[in-house]
């Protein structure tokens, strides 16, 4: 069964600090890996999407890495802001269903405090 | 550009009542999905559609039905609501690989419908 596991479950950091969120997956055959940000009461919004051949991708202060050999990904947030407080969800797509079959992690709940 | 729009945003149902959740997208996406999100769990796929007039079951389809009569709309129906269907429901849409390649299969989500069944 395809699975996506994220750690930590929750994290509290001070504004301005950096943090790294982890994602391990056992999805096969792999198509791509996405990181989404979900604000409370809102739908998930895409941050990055990486295919098998991509090791890193940035979107502003967000940088995602992918190691397809070890089936691990990380999301690094630089110089955190209060608005970064949200749930960050790792999502892996497999090649069945035209690459649109998604397996979701349970998310890391990040809180940024003053 | 509205993206993905869900209606209603909130609803309270009594056990046994029926209702339909509406999802509309204006991005000409082929694929549309319905997910539910419960505390401590990742989003789980209820039903999905790969094009107008076609639907398929996802991971947790029991108790739900769907229809895709028009490309831009995807309806989720609950025929006889149960307390176990209390959840937040998200609709999403995406291109198929044929439309935009694997890189553009990114899914766009609506803002969710919070449903409570009492």
JSON list of C-alpha atoms in Angstrom, two decimals, chain A:
[
{"chain": "A", "resi": 1, "resn": "UNK", "atom": "CA", "xyz": [0.00, 0.00, 0.00]},
{"chain": "A", "resi": 2, "resn": "UNK", "atom": "CA", "xyz": [1.31, 3.44, -0.90]},
{"chain": "A", "resi": 3, "resn": "UNK", "atom": "CA", "xyz": [2.17, 5.52, 2.15]},
{"chain": "A", "resi": 4, "resn": "UNK", "atom": "CA", "xyz": [3.51, 8.97, 2.91]},
{"chain": "A", "resi": 5, "resn": "UNK", "atom": "CA", "xyz": [4.84, 9.70, 6.38]},
{"chain": "A", "resi": 6, "resn": "UNK", "atom": "CA", "xyz": [5.76, 13.14, 7.65]},
{"chain": "A", "resi": 7, "resn": "UNK", "atom": "CA", "xyz": [7.71, 14.35, 10.63]},
{"chain": "A", "resi": 8, "resn": "UNK", "atom": "CA", "xyz": [7.47, 16.05, 12.95]},
{"chain": "A", "resi": 9, "resn": "UNK", "atom": "CA", "xyz": [3.72, 16.09, 13.49]},
{"chain": "A", "resi": 10, "resn": "UNK", "atom": "CA", "xyz": [3.93, 19.60, 14.86]},
{"chain": "A", "resi": 11, "resn": "UNK", "atom": "CA", "xyz": [6.57, 22.25, 15.31]},
{"chain": "A", "resi": 12, "resn": "UNK", "atom": "CA", "xyz": [6.81, 25.63, 17.00]},
{"chain": "A", "resi": 13, "resn": "UNK", "atom": "CA", "xyz": [9.55, 28.05, 15.99]},
{"chain": "A", "resi": 14, "resn": "UNK", "atom": "CA", "xyz": [10.34, 31.72, 16.58]},
{"chain": "A", "resi": 15, "resn": "UNK", "atom": "CA", "xyz": [9.85, 34.21, 13.80]},
{"chain": "A", "resi": 16, "resn": "UNK", "atom": "CA", "xyz": [12.97, 34.61, 11.72]},
{"chain": "A", "resi": 17, "resn": "UNK", "atom": "CA", "xyz": [14.27, 31.10, 12.40]},
{"chain": "A", "resi": 18, "resn": "UNK", "atom": "CA", "xyz": [14.68, 28.36, 9.82]},
{"chain": "A", "resi": 19, "resn": "UNK", "atom": "CA", "xyz": [13.11, 24.91, 9.93]},
{"chain": "A", "resi": 20, "resn": "UNK", "atom": "CA", "xyz": [13.07, 21.67, 7.97]},
{"chain": "A", "resi": 21, "resn": "UNK", "atom": "CA", "xyz": [10.15, 19.31, 7.55]},
{"chain": "A", "resi": 22, "resn": "UNK", "atom": "CA", "xyz": [10.61, 15.69, 6.53]},
{"chain": "A", "resi": 23, "resn": "UNK", "atom": "CA", "xyz": [8.69, 13.33, 4.27]},
{"chain": "A", "resi": 24, "resn": "UNK", "atom": "CA", "xyz": [9.28, 9.62, 3.63]},
{"chain": "A", "resi": 25, "resn": "UNK", "atom": "CA", "xyz": [7.26, 7.73, 1.08]},
{"chain": "A", "resi": 26, "resn": "UNK", "atom": "CA", "xyz": [6.68, 4.25, -0.21]},
{"chain": "A", "resi": 27, "resn": "UNK", "atom": "CA", "xyz": [4.79, 5.08, -3.38]},
{"chain": "A", "resi": 28, "resn": "UNK", "atom": "CA", "xyz": [5.41, 3.10, -6.52]},
{"chain": "A", "resi": 29, "resn": "UNK", "atom": "CA", "xyz": [5.73, 3.64, -9.39]},
{"chain": "A", "resi": 30, "resn": "UNK", "atom": "CA", "xyz": [6.79, 7.16, -8.52]},
{"chain": "A", "resi": 31, "resn": "UNK", "atom": "CA", "xyz": [5.67, 10.06, -10.69]},
{"chain": "A", "resi": 32, "resn": "UNK", "atom": "CA", "xyz": [6.21, 13.26, -8.73]},
{"chain": "A", "resi": 33, "resn": "UNK", "atom": "CA", "xyz": [6.28, 14.72, -5.24]},
{"chain": "A", "resi": 34, "resn": "UNK", "atom": "CA", "xyz": [4.49, 17.87, -4.17]},
{"chain": "A", "resi": 35, "resn": "UNK", "atom": "CA", "xyz": [4.49, 20.03, -1.09]},
{"chain": "A", "resi": 36, "resn": "UNK", "atom": "CA", "xyz": [1.32, 21.88, -0.22]},
{"chain": "A", "resi": 37, "resn": "UNK", "atom": "CA", "xyz": [0.61, 24.57, 2.35]},
{"chain": "A", "resi": 38, "resn": "UNK", "atom": "CA", "xyz": [-2.79, 24.50, 4.00]},
{"chain": "A", "resi": 39, "resn": "UNK", "atom": "CA", "xyz": [-3.90, 27.46, 6.07]},
{"chain": "A", "resi": 40, "resn": "UNK", "atom": "CA", "xyz": [-6.54, 26.81, 8.70]},
{"chain": "A", "resi": 41, "resn": "UNK", "atom": "CA", "xyz": [-9.98, 26.63, 7.11]},
{"chain": "A", "resi": 42, "resn": "UNK", "atom": "CA", "xyz": [-8.62, 26.75, 3.56]},
{"chain": "A", "resi": 43, "resn": "UNK", "atom": "CA", "xyz": [-7.78, 24.32, 0.81]},
{"chain": "A", "resi": 44, "resn": "UNK", "atom": "CA", "xyz": [-4.19, 23.17, 0.17]},
{"chain": "A", "resi": 45, "resn": "UNK", "atom": "CA", "xyz": [-2.09, 25.39, -2.08]},
{"chain": "A", "resi": 46, "resn": "UNK", "atom": "CA", "xyz": [0.85, 24.04, -4.05]},
{"chain": "A", "resi": 47, "resn": "UNK", "atom": "CA", "xyz": [4.37, 25.15, -3.09]},
{"chain": "A", "resi": 48, "resn": "UNK", "atom": "CA", "xyz": [6.53, 22.89, -5.25]},
{"chain": "A", "resi": 49, "resn": "UNK", "atom": "CA", "xyz": [6.28, 19.88, -7.52]},
{"chain": "A", "resi": 50, "resn": "UNK", "atom": "CA", "xyz": [9.30, 17.70, -8.33]},
{"chain": "A", "resi": 51, "resn": "UNK", "atom": "CA", "xyz": [9.73, 14.86, -10.76]},
{"chain": "A", "resi": 52, "resn": "UNK", "atom": "CA", "xyz": [12.12, 11.93, -10.47]},
{"chain": "A", "resi": 53, "resn": "UNK", "atom": "CA", "xyz": [15.07, 13.77, -11.99]},
{"chain": "A", "resi": 54, "resn": "UNK", "atom": "CA", "xyz": [14.85, 16.89, -9.81]},
{"chain": "A", "resi": 55, "resn": "UNK", "atom": "CA", "xyz": [16.84, 17.07, -6.57]},
{"chain": "A", "resi": 56, "resn": "UNK", "atom": "CA", "xyz": [15.84, 20.50, -5.39]},
{"chain": "A", "resi": 57, "resn": "UNK", "atom": "CA", "xyz": [13.32, 23.19, -6.15]},
{"chain": "A", "resi": 58, "resn": "UNK", "atom": "CA", "xyz": [12.75, 26.58, -4.58]},
{"chain": "A", "resi": 59, "resn": "UNK", "atom": "CA", "xyz": [9.75, 28.84, -4.27]},
{"chain": "A", "resi": 60, "resn": "UNK", "atom": "CA", "xyz": [10.77, 32.01, -2.47]},
{"chain": "A", "resi": 61, "resn": "UNK", "atom": "CA", "xyz": [11.73, 31.11, 1.10]},
{"chain": "A", "resi": 62, "resn": "UNK", "atom": "CA", "xyz": [10.65, 27.50, 0.57]},
{"chain": "A", "resi": 63, "resn": "UNK", "atom": "CA", "xyz": [13.16, 24.95, -0.73]},
{"chain": "A", "resi": 64, "resn": "UNK", "atom": "CA", "xyz": [12.21, 21.34, -1.32]},
{"chain": "A", "resi": 65, "resn": "UNK", "atom": "CA", "xyz": [14.67, 18.50, -1.84]},
{"chain": "A", "resi": 66, "resn": "UNK", "atom": "CA", "xyz": [14.07, 15.03, -3.19]},
{"chain": "A", "resi": 67, "resn": "UNK", "atom": "CA", "xyz": [16.16, 11.88, -2.89]},
{"chain": "A", "resi": 68, "resn": "UNK", "atom": "CA", "xyz": [14.40, 9.35, -5.07]},
{"chain": "A", "resi": 69, "resn": "UNK", "atom": "CA", "xyz": [16.86, 6.60, -4.09]},
{"chain": "A", "resi": 70, "resn": "UNK", "atom": "CA", "xyz": [16.04, 6.78, -0.38]},
{"chain": "A", "resi": 71, "resn": "UNK", "atom": "CA", "xyz": [12.47, 7.96, -1.05]},
{"chain": "A", "resi": 72, "resn": "UNK", "atom": "CA", "xyz": [12.84, 11.00, 1.13]},
{"chain": "A", "resi": 73, "resn": "UNK", "atom": "CA", "xyz": [11.99, 14.64, 0.71]},
{"chain": "A", "resi": 74, "resn": "UNK", "atom": "CA", "xyz": [12.40, 17.70, 2.87]},
{"chain": "A", "resi": 75, "resn": "UNK", "atom": "CA", "xyz": [10.93, 21.18, 2.89]},
{"chain": "A", "resi": 76, "resn": "UNK", "atom": "CA", "xyz": [13.18, 23.90, 4.26]},
{"chain": "A", "resi": 77, "resn": "UNK", "atom": "CA", "xyz": [11.68, 27.22, 5.30]},
{"chain": "A", "resi": 78, "resn": "UNK", "atom": "CA", "xyz": [14.08, 30.13, 5.61]},
{"chain": "A", "resi": 79, "resn": "UNK", "atom": "CA", "xyz": [13.59, 33.21, 7.79]},
{"chain": "A", "resi": 80, "resn": "UNK", "atom": "CA", "xyz": [10.14, 32.13, 8.94]},
{"chain": "A", "resi": 81, "resn": "UNK", "atom": "CA", "xyz": [7.28, 34.59, 9.16]},
{"chain": "A", "resi": 82, "resn": "UNK", "atom": "CA", "xyz": [4.06, 34.54, 11.16]},
{"chain": "A", "resi": 83, "resn": "UNK", "atom": "CA", "xyz": [2.19, 33.87, 7.91]},
{"chain": "A", "resi": 84, "resn": "UNK", "atom": "CA", "xyz": [4.07, 30.59, 7.54]},
{"chain": "A", "resi": 85, "resn": "UNK", "atom": "CA", "xyz": [1.94, 29.16, 10.33]},
{"chain": "A", "resi": 86, "resn": "UNK", "atom": "CA", "xyz": [0.00, 26.40, 8.56]},
{"chain": "A", "resi": 87, "resn": "UNK", "atom": "CA", "xyz": [-0.08, 22.69, 7.87]},
{"chain": "A", "resi": 88, "resn": "UNK", "atom": "CA", "xyz": [2.48, 21.50, 5.32]},
{"chain": "A", "resi": 89, "resn": "UNK", "atom": "CA", "xyz": [1.44, 18.41, 3.42]},
{"chain": "A", "resi": 90, "resn": "UNK", "atom": "CA", "xyz": [3.67, 16.11, 1.41]},
{"chain": "A", "resi": 91, "resn": "UNK", "atom": "CA", "xyz": [1.86, 14.47, -1.50]},
{"chain": "A", "resi": 92, "resn": "UNK", "atom": "CA", "xyz": [3.25, 11.80, -3.79]},
{"chain": "A", "resi": 93, "resn": "UNK", "atom": "CA", "xyz": [1.83, 10.93, -7.17]},
{"chain": "A", "resi": 94, "resn": "UNK", "atom": "CA", "xyz": [2.21, 7.53, -8.77]},
{"chain": "A", "resi": 95, "resn": "UNK", "atom": "CA", "xyz": [2.03, 6.67, -12.42]},
{"chain": "A", "resi": 96, "resn": "UNK", "atom": "CA", "xyz": [-1.30, 4.89, -12.28]},
{"chain": "A", "resi": 97, "resn": "UNK", "atom": "CA", "xyz": [-4.28, 6.90, -13.43]},
{"chain": "A", "resi": 98, "resn": "UNK", "atom": "CA", "xyz": [-2.14, 9.04, -15.70]},
{"chain": "A", "resi": 99, "resn": "UNK", "atom": "CA", "xyz": [0.05, 10.29, -12.87]},
{"chain": "A", "resi": 100, "resn": "UNK", "atom": "CA", "xyz": [-2.83, 11.86, -11.06]},
{"chain": "A", "resi": 101, "resn": "UNK", "atom": "CA", "xyz": [-3.28, 9.34, -8.25]},
{"chain": "A", "resi": 102, "resn": "UNK", "atom": "CA", "xyz": [-2.19, 11.16, -5.10]},
{"chain": "A", "resi": 103, "resn": "UNK", "atom": "CA", "xyz": [-1.20, 9.81, -1.71]},
{"chain": "A", "resi": 104, "resn": "UNK", "atom": "CA", "xyz": [-1.28, 12.42, 1.04]},
{"chain": "A", "resi": 105, "resn": "UNK", "atom": "CA", "xyz": [0.73, 12.64, 4.21]},
{"chain": "A", "resi": 106, "resn": "UNK", "atom": "CA", "xyz": [-1.00, 13.76, 7.38]},
{"chain": "A", "resi": 107, "resn": "UNK", "atom": "CA", "xyz": [0.93, 17.01, 7.42]},
{"chain": "A", "resi": 108, "resn": "UNK", "atom": "CA", "xyz": [3.24, 18.89, 9.75]},
{"chain": "A", "resi": 109, "resn": "UNK", "atom": "CA", "xyz": [1.51, 21.61, 11.73]},
{"chain": "A", "resi": 110, "resn": "UNK", "atom": "CA", "xyz": [3.89, 24.58, 11.93]},
{"chain": "A", "resi": 111, "resn": "UNK", "atom": "CA", "xyz": [3.36, 27.49, 14.28]},
{"chain": "A", "resi": 112, "resn": "UNK", "atom": "CA", "xyz": [5.58, 30.54, 14.05]},
{"chain": "A", "resi": 113, "resn": "UNK", "atom": "CA", "xyz": [5.62, 32.72, 17.15]},
{"chain": "A", "resi": 114, "resn": "UNK", "atom": "CA", "xyz": [7.00, 36.13, 18.01]}
]
